[in-house]
Short mmCIF file of N, CA, C and O in Angstrom, two decimals:
data_model
loop_
_atom_site.label_atom_id
_atom_site.label_comp_id
_atom_site.label_asym_id
_atom_site.label_seq_id
_atom_site.Cartn_x
_atom_site.Cartn_y
_atom_site.Cartn_z
N MET W 1 -0.21 -0.07 27.91
CA MET W 1 0.83 0.04 26.90
C MET W 1 1.08 1.52 26.59
O MET W 1 0.15 2.25 26.29
N ILE W 2 2.31 1.94 26.69
CA ILE W 2 2.68 3.30 26.33
C ILE W 2 3.33 3.25 24.95
O ILE W 2 4.36 2.61 24.77
N PRO W 3 2.71 3.89 23.94
CA PRO W 3 3.27 3.84 22.59
C PRO W 3 4.56 4.66 22.50
O PRO W 3 4.79 5.55 23.30
N ASN W 4 5.36 4.33 21.49
CA ASN W 4 6.59 5.08 21.25
C ASN W 4 6.34 6.39 20.52
O ASN W 4 7.05 7.36 20.71
N HIS W 5 5.32 6.38 19.67
CA HIS W 5 5.09 7.56 18.85
C HIS W 5 3.63 7.64 18.43
O HIS W 5 3.00 6.62 18.15
N GLU W 6 3.11 8.86 18.41
CA GLU W 6 1.74 9.09 17.93
C GLU W 6 1.75 10.27 16.97
O GLU W 6 2.48 11.24 17.18
N THR W 7 0.93 10.17 15.95
CA THR W 7 0.72 11.28 15.02
C THR W 7 -0.71 11.23 14.53
O THR W 7 -1.33 10.17 14.51
N GLN W 8 -1.24 12.37 14.14
CA GLN W 8 -2.61 12.41 13.65
C GLN W 8 -2.63 12.61 12.15
O GLN W 8 -1.77 13.30 11.59
N VAL W 9 -3.63 12.00 11.51
CA VAL W 9 -3.84 12.17 10.07
C VAL W 9 -5.29 12.55 9.83
O VAL W 9 -6.19 12.05 10.51
N TYR W 10 -5.50 13.44 8.90
CA TYR W 10 -6.83 13.88 8.51
C TYR W 10 -7.26 13.06 7.29
O TYR W 10 -6.51 12.98 6.32
N VAL W 11 -8.43 12.45 7.35
CA VAL W 11 -8.93 11.63 6.25
C VAL W 11 -9.55 12.55 5.20
O VAL W 11 -10.56 13.20 5.45
N ARG W 12 -8.92 12.57 4.03
CA ARG W 12 -9.42 13.40 2.93
C ARG W 12 -10.44 12.61 2.10
O ARG W 12 -10.38 11.38 2.03
N PHE W 13 -11.33 13.33 1.44
CA PHE W 13 -12.37 12.70 0.63
C PHE W 13 -11.78 11.78 -0.43
O PHE W 13 -12.28 10.68 -0.67
N GLY W 14 -10.66 12.18 -1.04
CA GLY W 14 -10.03 11.39 -2.09
C GLY W 14 -9.44 10.08 -1.60
O GLY W 14 -9.02 9.25 -2.40
N GLU W 15 -9.39 9.88 -0.29
CA GLU W 15 -8.87 8.64 0.28
C GLU W 15 -9.98 7.63 0.60
O GLU W 15 -9.72 6.58 1.17
N THR W 16 -11.20 7.98 0.19
CA THR W 16 -12.33 7.09 0.41
C THR W 16 -12.70 6.39 -0.88
O THR W 16 -12.25 6.77 -1.97
N ASP W 17 -13.55 5.36 -0.77
CA ASP W 17 -13.97 4.61 -1.96
C ASP W 17 -15.44 4.87 -2.25
O ASP W 17 -16.08 5.71 -1.62
N ALA W 18 -15.98 4.13 -3.19
CA ALA W 18 -17.37 4.32 -3.62
C ALA W 18 -18.37 4.09 -2.49
O ALA W 18 -19.47 4.64 -2.52
N ALA W 19 -18.01 3.30 -1.50
CA ALA W 19 -18.89 3.05 -0.36
C ALA W 19 -18.82 4.17 0.68
O ALA W 19 -19.57 4.17 1.64
N GLY W 20 -17.90 5.11 0.48
CA GLY W 20 -17.79 6.26 1.38
C GLY W 20 -16.86 6.09 2.55
O GLY W 20 -16.68 7.01 3.33
N HIS W 21 -16.25 4.90 2.70
CA HIS W 21 -15.31 4.74 3.81
C HIS W 21 -13.87 4.74 3.27
O HIS W 21 -13.66 4.65 2.07
N VAL W 22 -12.92 4.85 4.18
CA VAL W 22 -11.52 4.92 3.79
C VAL W 22 -11.17 3.68 2.98
O VAL W 22 -11.43 2.54 3.39
N ASN W 23 -10.58 3.91 1.83
CA ASN W 23 -10.15 2.82 0.95
C ASN W 23 -9.05 2.02 1.62
O ASN W 23 -8.20 2.59 2.33
N ASN W 24 -9.05 0.71 1.42
CA ASN W 24 -8.07 -0.15 2.08
C ASN W 24 -6.62 0.27 1.79
O ASN W 24 -5.75 0.09 2.62
N THR W 25 -6.36 0.83 0.63
CA THR W 25 -4.99 1.24 0.31
C THR W 25 -4.57 2.49 1.07
O THR W 25 -3.38 2.69 1.32
N SER W 26 -5.53 3.32 1.46
CA SER W 26 -5.21 4.56 2.17
C SER W 26 -4.62 4.28 3.56
O SER W 26 -3.81 5.06 4.06
N HIS W 27 -5.03 3.18 4.16
CA HIS W 27 -4.50 2.85 5.48
C HIS W 27 -2.97 2.78 5.45
O HIS W 27 -2.30 3.20 6.38
N PHE W 28 -2.44 2.24 4.36
CA PHE W 28 -0.99 2.10 4.25
C PHE W 28 -0.29 3.46 4.17
O PHE W 28 0.84 3.60 4.63
N LEU W 29 -0.96 4.45 3.59
CA LEU W 29 -0.41 5.81 3.58
C LEU W 29 -0.35 6.38 4.99
O LEU W 29 0.62 7.04 5.37
N TYR W 30 -1.39 6.12 5.78
CA TYR W 30 -1.41 6.60 7.16
C TYR W 30 -0.32 5.91 7.99
O TYR W 30 0.37 6.57 8.76
N PHE W 31 -0.19 4.61 7.80
CA PHE W 31 0.86 3.89 8.52
C PHE W 31 2.24 4.41 8.12
O PHE W 31 3.13 4.56 8.95
N GLU W 32 2.42 4.69 6.82
CA GLU W 32 3.70 5.22 6.36
C GLU W 32 4.00 6.57 7.00
O GLU W 32 5.13 6.83 7.42
N GLU W 33 2.99 7.42 7.10
CA GLU W 33 3.21 8.72 7.75
C GLU W 33 3.64 8.53 9.20
O GLU W 33 4.56 9.20 9.67
N GLY W 34 3.01 7.60 9.88
CA GLY W 34 3.40 7.32 11.26
C GLY W 34 4.83 6.82 11.37
O GLY W 34 5.59 7.25 12.23
N ARG W 35 5.21 5.90 10.47
CA ARG W 35 6.58 5.37 10.50
C ARG W 35 7.60 6.45 10.15
O ARG W 35 8.66 6.54 10.75
N THR W 36 7.28 7.26 9.15
CA THR W 36 8.19 8.33 8.73
C THR W 36 8.47 9.28 9.89
O THR W 36 9.62 9.65 10.15
N LYS W 37 7.43 9.66 10.61
CA LYS W 37 7.61 10.57 11.74
C LYS W 37 8.30 9.86 12.91
O LYS W 37 9.07 10.49 13.65
N PHE W 38 8.05 8.57 13.07
CA PHE W 38 8.76 7.77 14.07
C PHE W 38 10.26 7.82 13.78
O PHE W 38 11.07 8.09 14.67
N PHE W 39 10.64 7.53 12.53
CA PHE W 39 12.06 7.54 12.17
C PHE W 39 12.68 8.92 12.35
O PHE W 39 13.81 9.05 12.81
N LYS W 40 11.93 9.96 12.00
CA LYS W 40 12.45 11.32 12.13
C LYS W 40 12.72 11.65 13.60
O LYS W 40 13.70 12.30 13.93
N GLU W 41 11.84 11.18 14.48
CA GLU W 41 12.01 11.47 15.90
C GLU W 41 13.17 10.69 16.52
O GLU W 41 13.98 11.24 17.26
N PHE W 42 13.25 9.39 16.21
CA PHE W 42 14.23 8.55 16.91
C PHE W 42 15.54 8.33 16.15
O PHE W 42 16.53 7.92 16.74
N PHE W 43 15.55 8.58 14.84
CA PHE W 43 16.75 8.36 14.03
C PHE W 43 17.00 9.55 13.11
O PHE W 43 17.20 9.39 11.92
N SER W 44 17.03 10.75 13.68
CA SER W 44 17.14 11.96 12.87
C SER W 44 18.52 12.13 12.23
O SER W 44 18.64 12.77 11.19
N LYS W 45 19.56 11.56 12.83
CA LYS W 45 20.92 11.71 12.29
C LYS W 45 21.33 10.46 11.56
O LYS W 45 22.21 9.72 11.97
N ARG W 46 20.64 10.22 10.44
CA ARG W 46 20.89 8.99 9.68
C ARG W 46 21.94 9.21 8.60
O ARG W 46 22.06 10.28 8.04
N ASP W 47 22.68 8.14 8.33
CA ASP W 47 23.65 8.09 7.24
C ASP W 47 22.88 7.82 5.95
O ASP W 47 22.00 6.95 5.92
N THR W 48 23.18 8.53 4.87
CA THR W 48 22.43 8.34 3.62
C THR W 48 22.84 7.08 2.86
O THR W 48 22.14 6.69 1.93
N SER W 49 23.92 6.43 3.24
CA SER W 49 24.34 5.20 2.53
C SER W 49 23.70 3.95 3.13
O SER W 49 23.77 2.88 2.53
N THR W 50 23.09 4.10 4.31
CA THR W 50 22.40 2.99 4.95
C THR W 50 21.11 3.51 5.56
O THR W 50 20.94 4.71 5.74
N GLY W 51 20.22 2.60 5.89
CA GLY W 51 18.99 3.01 6.56
C GLY W 51 17.99 1.88 6.62
O GLY W 51 18.21 0.80 6.07
N PHE W 52 16.90 2.15 7.29
CA PHE W 52 15.83 1.17 7.38
C PHE W 52 14.93 1.25 6.16
O PHE W 52 14.61 2.34 5.69
N ILE W 53 14.54 0.09 5.64
CA ILE W 53 13.56 0.03 4.56
C ILE W 53 12.46 -0.95 4.96
O ILE W 53 12.70 -1.88 5.72
N LEU W 54 11.30 -0.72 4.43
CA LEU W 54 10.17 -1.59 4.72
C LEU W 54 10.33 -2.92 4.00
O LEU W 54 10.52 -2.96 2.79
N ALA W 55 10.26 -4.01 4.74
CA ALA W 55 10.39 -5.36 4.16
C ALA W 55 9.04 -6.06 4.05
O ALA W 55 8.81 -6.82 3.12
N ALA W 56 8.15 -5.78 5.00
CA ALA W 56 6.84 -6.43 4.99
C ALA W 56 5.87 -5.62 5.83
O ALA W 56 6.28 -4.96 6.79
N ILE W 57 4.60 -5.69 5.45
CA ILE W 57 3.56 -5.06 6.27
C ILE W 57 2.28 -5.85 6.08
O ILE W 57 1.98 -6.31 4.97
N LYS W 58 1.56 -6.03 7.18
CA LYS W 58 0.24 -6.67 7.11
C LYS W 58 -0.73 -5.79 7.88
O LYS W 58 -0.35 -5.10 8.83
N CYS W 59 -1.98 -5.82 7.45
CA CYS W 59 -2.98 -4.96 8.05
C CYS W 59 -4.25 -5.75 8.31
O CYS W 59 -4.73 -6.48 7.44
N ASP W 60 -4.80 -5.58 9.50
CA ASP W 60 -6.11 -6.11 9.85
C ASP W 60 -7.06 -4.93 9.97
O ASP W 60 -6.79 -3.99 10.74
N TYR W 61 -8.15 -4.98 9.22
CA TYR W 61 -9.14 -3.91 9.22
C TYR W 61 -10.18 -4.23 10.29
O TYR W 61 -10.79 -5.30 10.26
N ILE W 62 -10.41 -3.31 11.21
CA ILE W 62 -11.27 -3.56 12.36
C ILE W 62 -12.60 -2.80 12.24
O ILE W 62 -13.67 -3.39 12.37
N ASN W 63 -12.55 -1.50 12.02
CA ASN W 63 -13.73 -0.65 11.89
C ASN W 63 -13.54 0.31 10.73
O ASN W 63 -12.41 0.60 10.32
N GLN W 64 -14.63 0.82 10.22
CA GLN W 64 -14.57 1.75 9.09
C GLN W 64 -14.22 3.16 9.57
O GLN W 64 -14.46 3.52 10.71
N ALA W 65 -13.62 3.92 8.66
CA ALA W 65 -13.34 5.33 8.90
C ALA W 65 -13.85 6.10 7.68
O ALA W 65 -14.00 5.52 6.59
N TYR W 66 -14.10 7.39 7.87
CA TYR W 66 -14.74 8.19 6.82
C TYR W 66 -14.03 9.52 6.62
O TYR W 66 -13.30 9.99 7.50
N ALA W 67 -14.29 10.14 5.47
CA ALA W 67 -13.72 11.45 5.16
C ALA W 67 -14.08 12.44 6.26
O ALA W 67 -15.17 12.40 6.82
N GLY W 68 -13.13 13.29 6.57
CA GLY W 68 -13.33 14.32 7.58
C GLY W 68 -12.94 13.90 8.98
O GLY W 68 -12.82 14.75 9.86
N GLN W 69 -12.73 12.61 9.19
CA GLN W 69 -12.32 12.15 10.52
C GLN W 69 -10.82 12.39 10.72
O GLN W 69 -10.06 12.49 9.76
N ILE W 70 -10.44 12.47 11.96
CA ILE W 70 -9.02 12.54 12.31
C ILE W 70 -8.68 11.23 13.01
O ILE W 70 -9.33 10.83 13.97
N LEU W 71 -7.68 10.56 12.46
CA LEU W 71 -7.22 9.29 13.01
C LEU W 71 -5.85 9.50 13.65
O LEU W 71 -5.04 10.29 13.16
N LYS W 72 -5.61 8.77 14.71
CA LYS W 72 -4.31 8.80 15.38
C LYS W 72 -3.57 7.53 14.97
O LYS W 72 -4.11 6.43 15.06
N VAL W 73 -2.32 7.70 14.52
CA VAL W 73 -1.46 6.56 14.21
C VAL W 73 -0.56 6.35 15.43
O VAL W 73 0.23 7.22 15.79
N VAL W 74 -0.72 5.20 16.06
CA VAL W 74 0.05 4.86 17.26
C VAL W 74 1.07 3.80 16.85
O VAL W 74 0.70 2.73 16.37
N SER W 75 2.34 4.12 17.00
CA SER W 75 3.43 3.23 16.57
C SER W 75 4.25 2.79 17.77
O SER W 75 4.69 3.62 18.56
N SER W 76 4.47 1.46 17.88
CA SER W 76 5.20 0.90 19.00
C SER W 76 6.12 -0.23 18.53
O SER W 76 5.69 -1.11 17.79
N VAL W 77 7.37 -0.20 18.95
CA VAL W 77 8.32 -1.27 18.64
C VAL W 77 7.95 -2.50 19.46
O VAL W 77 7.84 -2.42 20.69
N ILE W 78 7.74 -3.64 18.78
CA ILE W 78 7.37 -4.86 19.50
C ILE W 78 8.40 -5.99 19.36
O ILE W 78 8.35 -6.96 20.10
N LYS W 79 9.33 -5.85 18.41
CA LYS W 79 10.34 -6.90 18.23
C LYS W 79 11.60 -6.27 17.64
O LYS W 79 11.52 -5.44 16.73
N VAL W 80 12.75 -6.68 18.14
CA VAL W 80 14.03 -6.22 17.62
C VAL W 80 14.89 -7.44 17.34
O VAL W 80 15.10 -8.27 18.22
N GLY W 81 15.35 -7.56 16.10
CA GLY W 81 16.18 -8.69 15.70
C GLY W 81 17.58 -8.24 15.33
O GLY W 81 18.01 -7.14 15.64
N TYR W 82 18.27 -9.10 14.62
CA TYR W 82 19.65 -8.85 14.21
C TYR W 82 19.73 -7.83 13.07
O TYR W 82 20.54 -6.90 13.11
N LYS W 83 18.89 -7.99 12.05
CA LYS W 83 18.86 -7.09 10.89
C LYS W 83 17.54 -6.35 10.75
O LYS W 83 17.43 -5.49 9.88
N SER W 84 16.56 -6.69 11.58
CA SER W 84 15.23 -6.11 11.40
C SER W 84 14.56 -5.80 12.73
O SER W 84 15.01 -6.25 13.78
N PHE W 85 13.50 -5.02 12.64
CA PHE W 85 12.65 -4.81 13.80
C PHE W 85 11.21 -4.66 13.32
O PHE W 85 10.95 -4.39 12.15
N THR W 86 10.27 -4.87 14.24
CA THR W 86 8.85 -4.82 13.92
C THR W 86 8.16 -3.74 14.73
O THR W 86 8.38 -3.63 15.94
N ILE W 87 7.34 -2.98 14.04
CA ILE W 87 6.51 -1.95 14.68
C ILE W 87 5.05 -2.39 14.56
O ILE W 87 4.61 -2.77 13.47
N GLU W 88 4.34 -2.33 15.67
CA GLU W 88 2.90 -2.47 15.62
C GLU W 88 2.33 -1.07 15.48
O GLU W 88 2.75 -0.15 16.20
N GLN W 89 1.40 -0.90 14.54
CA GLN W 89 0.77 0.40 14.33
C GLN W 89 -0.74 0.26 14.40
O GLN W 89 -1.30 -0.68 13.83
N LYS W 90 -1.36 1.18 15.11
CA LYS W 90 -2.81 1.19 15.20
C LYS W 90 -3.33 2.51 14.66
O LYS W 90 -2.73 3.57 14.91
N LEU W 91 -4.45 2.45 13.96
CA LEU W 91 -5.19 3.64 13.56
C LEU W 91 -6.38 3.74 14.50
O LEU W 91 -7.19 2.80 14.59
N ILE W 92 -6.49 4.85 15.20
CA ILE W 92 -7.53 5.01 16.20
C ILE W 92 -8.34 6.27 15.88
O ILE W 92 -7.76 7.34 15.65
N ASN W 93 -9.65 6.14 15.89
CA ASN W 93 -10.55 7.27 15.69
C ASN W 93 -10.42 8.17 16.91
O ASN W 93 -10.62 7.73 18.05
N THR W 94 -10.09 9.45 16.70
CA THR W 94 -9.84 10.36 17.82
C THR W 94 -11.12 10.78 18.53
O THR W 94 -11.06 11.28 19.65
N VAL W 95 -12.28 10.60 17.90
CA VAL W 95 -13.54 10.99 18.52
C VAL W 95 -14.09 9.90 19.43
O VAL W 95 -14.42 10.14 20.59
N ASN W 96 -14.17 8.67 18.91
CA ASN W 96 -14.80 7.60 19.71
C ASN W 96 -13.80 6.58 20.26
O ASN W 96 -14.19 5.66 20.98
N GLY W 97 -12.53 6.70 19.93
CA GLY W 97 -11.50 5.80 20.46
C GLY W 97 -11.47 4.42 19.84
O GLY W 97 -10.67 3.58 20.25
N GLN W 98 -12.31 4.18 18.83
CA GLN W 98 -12.33 2.87 18.18
C GLN W 98 -11.07 2.66 17.35
O GLN W 98 -10.60 3.57 16.68
N THR W 99 -10.56 1.44 17.40
CA THR W 99 -9.45 1.07 16.54
C THR W 99 -10.01 0.79 15.15
O THR W 99 -10.93 0.00 15.00
N THR W 100 -9.44 1.47 14.16
CA THR W 100 -9.86 1.29 12.77
C THR W 100 -9.10 0.16 12.11
O THR W 100 -9.67 -0.65 11.38
N ALA W 101 -7.79 0.09 12.36
CA ALA W 101 -6.96 -0.95 11.75
C ALA W 101 -5.70 -1.14 12.60
O ALA W 101 -5.28 -0.23 13.32
N ILE W 102 -5.13 -2.34 12.48
CA ILE W 102 -3.87 -2.66 13.17
C ILE W 102 -2.92 -3.26 12.14
O ILE W 102 -3.30 -4.14 11.37
N ALA W 103 -1.70 -2.76 12.12
CA ALA W 103 -0.69 -3.26 11.19
C ALA W 103 0.55 -3.69 11.95
O ALA W 103 0.82 -3.21 13.05
N GLU W 104 1.28 -4.61 11.34
CA GLU W 104 2.63 -4.94 11.79
C GLU W 104 3.55 -4.70 10.60
O GLU W 104 3.34 -5.27 9.53
N ALA W 105 4.54 -3.84 10.82
CA ALA W 105 5.48 -3.49 9.76
C ALA W 105 6.89 -3.92 10.16
O ALA W 105 7.35 -3.61 11.26
N VAL W 106 7.53 -4.67 9.27
CA VAL W 106 8.91 -5.12 9.50
C VAL W 106 9.84 -4.27 8.65
O VAL W 106 9.66 -4.17 7.43
N SER W 107 10.81 -3.64 9.30
CA SER W 107 11.83 -2.86 8.60
C SER W 107 13.17 -3.54 8.77
O SER W 107 13.48 -4.06 9.85
N VAL W 108 13.96 -3.55 7.70
CA VAL W 108 15.31 -4.12 7.76
C VAL W 108 16.32 -3.00 7.57
O VAL W 108 16.04 -1.98 6.94
N PHE W 109 17.51 -3.21 8.14
CA PHE W 109 18.58 -2.24 7.93
C PHE W 109 19.27 -2.59 6.62
O PHE W 109 19.58 -3.75 6.37
N PHE W 110 19.49 -1.60 5.78
CA PHE W 110 19.89 -1.83 4.39
C PHE W 110 21.08 -0.97 4.00
O PHE W 110 21.15 0.21 4.33
N ASP W 111 22.01 -1.58 3.28
CA ASP W 111 23.17 -0.88 2.71
C ASP W 111 22.83 -0.57 1.26
O ASP W 111 22.74 -1.47 0.42
N TYR W 112 22.64 0.70 0.94
CA TYR W 112 22.24 1.11 -0.41
C TYR W 112 23.36 0.92 -1.44
O TYR W 112 23.09 0.64 -2.60
N THR W 113 24.60 1.02 -1.02
CA THR W 113 25.73 0.82 -1.93
C THR W 113 25.84 -0.65 -2.32
O THR W 113 25.96 -0.98 -3.50
N GLU W 114 25.78 -1.53 -1.34
CA GLU W 114 25.90 -2.97 -1.58
C GLU W 114 24.58 -3.61 -1.99
O GLU W 114 24.56 -4.76 -2.42
N GLN W 115 23.47 -2.88 -1.78
CA GLN W 115 22.13 -3.38 -2.11
C GLN W 115 21.81 -4.69 -1.38
O GLN W 115 21.37 -5.67 -1.98
N LYS W 116 22.06 -4.66 -0.05
CA LYS W 116 21.75 -5.85 0.74
C LYS W 116 21.46 -5.44 2.19
O LYS W 116 21.85 -4.36 2.64
N THR W 117 20.78 -6.35 2.89
CA THR W 117 20.52 -6.10 4.30
C THR W 117 21.81 -6.31 5.09
O THR W 117 22.67 -7.12 4.71
N ILE W 118 21.93 -5.57 6.17
CA ILE W 118 23.09 -5.66 7.06
C ILE W 118 22.59 -5.60 8.50
O ILE W 118 21.46 -5.19 8.75
N PRO W 119 23.42 -6.00 9.45
CA PRO W 119 23.01 -5.92 10.86
C PRO W 119 22.69 -4.48 11.27
O PRO W 119 23.31 -3.53 10.80
N ILE W 120 21.72 -4.37 12.16
CA ILE W 120 21.38 -3.05 12.71
C ILE W 120 22.58 -2.58 13.54
O ILE W 120 23.07 -3.32 14.40
N PRO W 121 23.08 -1.36 13.29
CA PRO W 121 24.20 -0.85 14.11
C PRO W 121 23.83 -0.83 15.60
O PRO W 121 22.66 -0.63 15.95
N GLU W 122 24.82 -1.05 16.44
CA GLU W 122 24.58 -1.16 17.88
C GLU W 122 23.89 0.06 18.47
O GLU W 122 23.01 -0.07 19.32
N ASP W 123 24.27 1.27 18.03
CA ASP W 123 23.63 2.46 18.59
C ASP W 123 22.15 2.53 18.22
O ASP W 123 21.31 2.92 19.02
N TYR W 124 21.80 2.10 17.00
CA TYR W 124 20.40 2.05 16.58
C TYR W 124 19.66 0.95 17.35
O TYR W 124 18.53 1.13 17.77
N LYS W 125 20.33 -0.19 17.51
CA LYS W 125 19.71 -1.32 18.21
C LYS W 125 19.42 -0.93 19.66
O LYS W 125 18.36 -1.29 20.21
N GLU W 126 20.33 -0.18 20.29
CA GLU W 126 20.11 0.26 21.67
C GLU W 126 18.85 1.13 21.76
O GLU W 126 18.07 0.99 22.70
N ILE W 127 18.68 2.02 20.79
CA ILE W 127 17.48 2.87 20.77
C ILE W 127 16.23 2.00 20.63
O ILE W 127 15.26 2.16 21.38
N LEU W 128 16.25 1.08 19.67
CA LEU W 128 15.10 0.22 19.44
C LEU W 128 14.77 -0.63 20.68
O LEU W 128 13.60 -0.76 21.04
N LEU W 129 15.79 -1.20 21.29
CA LEU W 129 15.57 -2.02 22.49
C LEU W 129 15.01 -1.19 23.64
O LEU W 129 14.17 -1.67 24.42
N SER W 130 15.44 0.07 23.73
CA SER W 130 14.90 0.94 24.79
C SER W 130 13.44 1.29 24.55
O SER W 130 12.71 1.62 25.49
N LEU W 131 12.99 1.19 23.30
CA LEU W 131 11.61 1.50 22.94
C LEU W 131 10.69 0.28 22.97
O LEU W 131 9.47 0.42 22.99
N LYS W 132 11.27 -0.90 22.95
CA LYS W 132 10.49 -2.14 22.81
C LYS W 132 9.49 -2.29 23.95
O LYS W 132 9.80 -2.09 25.11
N ILE W 133 8.25 -2.63 23.56
CA ILE W 133 7.18 -2.88 24.52
C ILE W 133 6.58 -4.25 24.25
O ILE W 133 6.83 -4.86 23.21
N ALA W 134 5.76 -4.72 25.15
CA ALA W 134 5.05 -5.97 24.93
C ALA W 134 3.94 -5.74 23.92
O ALA W 134 3.28 -4.70 23.94
N LYS W 135 3.76 -6.69 23.01
CA LYS W 135 2.71 -6.57 21.99
C LYS W 135 1.35 -6.55 22.63
O LYS W 135 1.08 -7.31 23.56
N SER W 136 0.49 -5.66 22.12
CA SER W 136 -0.87 -5.59 22.64
C SER W 136 -1.70 -6.74 22.10
O SER W 136 -1.33 -7.37 21.12
N SER W 137 -2.81 -7.01 22.73
CA SER W 137 -3.66 -8.10 22.25
C SER W 137 -4.96 -7.58 21.71
O SER W 137 -5.30 -6.48 21.78
#
């Protein structure tokens, strides 16, 4: 599987919990950073009246991570629909290659003026379809 986008995040002490590992809420910040950079790379010329917004996200925690580690956020488009698309995101420890967590994030195309979802524009859909890969197992 060749991912669409990768970015690294440094785990700060304040992102850990009393047990010393990354707090479950911090994973969502890492996934958000990966998605933000994904959008910047593939959709840099966006209209401010419309855009993608996060509709749903789920996370499976696989291994622990700790302060001082560098994690890689790997983002890959796995599904493209009429108004939405899904990105699979993995957090991977850059030292040992272990997967820390896997998320699926669904984004919908949204009209901010009308405050409703709308179909993904064809030019955006073409980009997403060109990026789509088979879901990993």
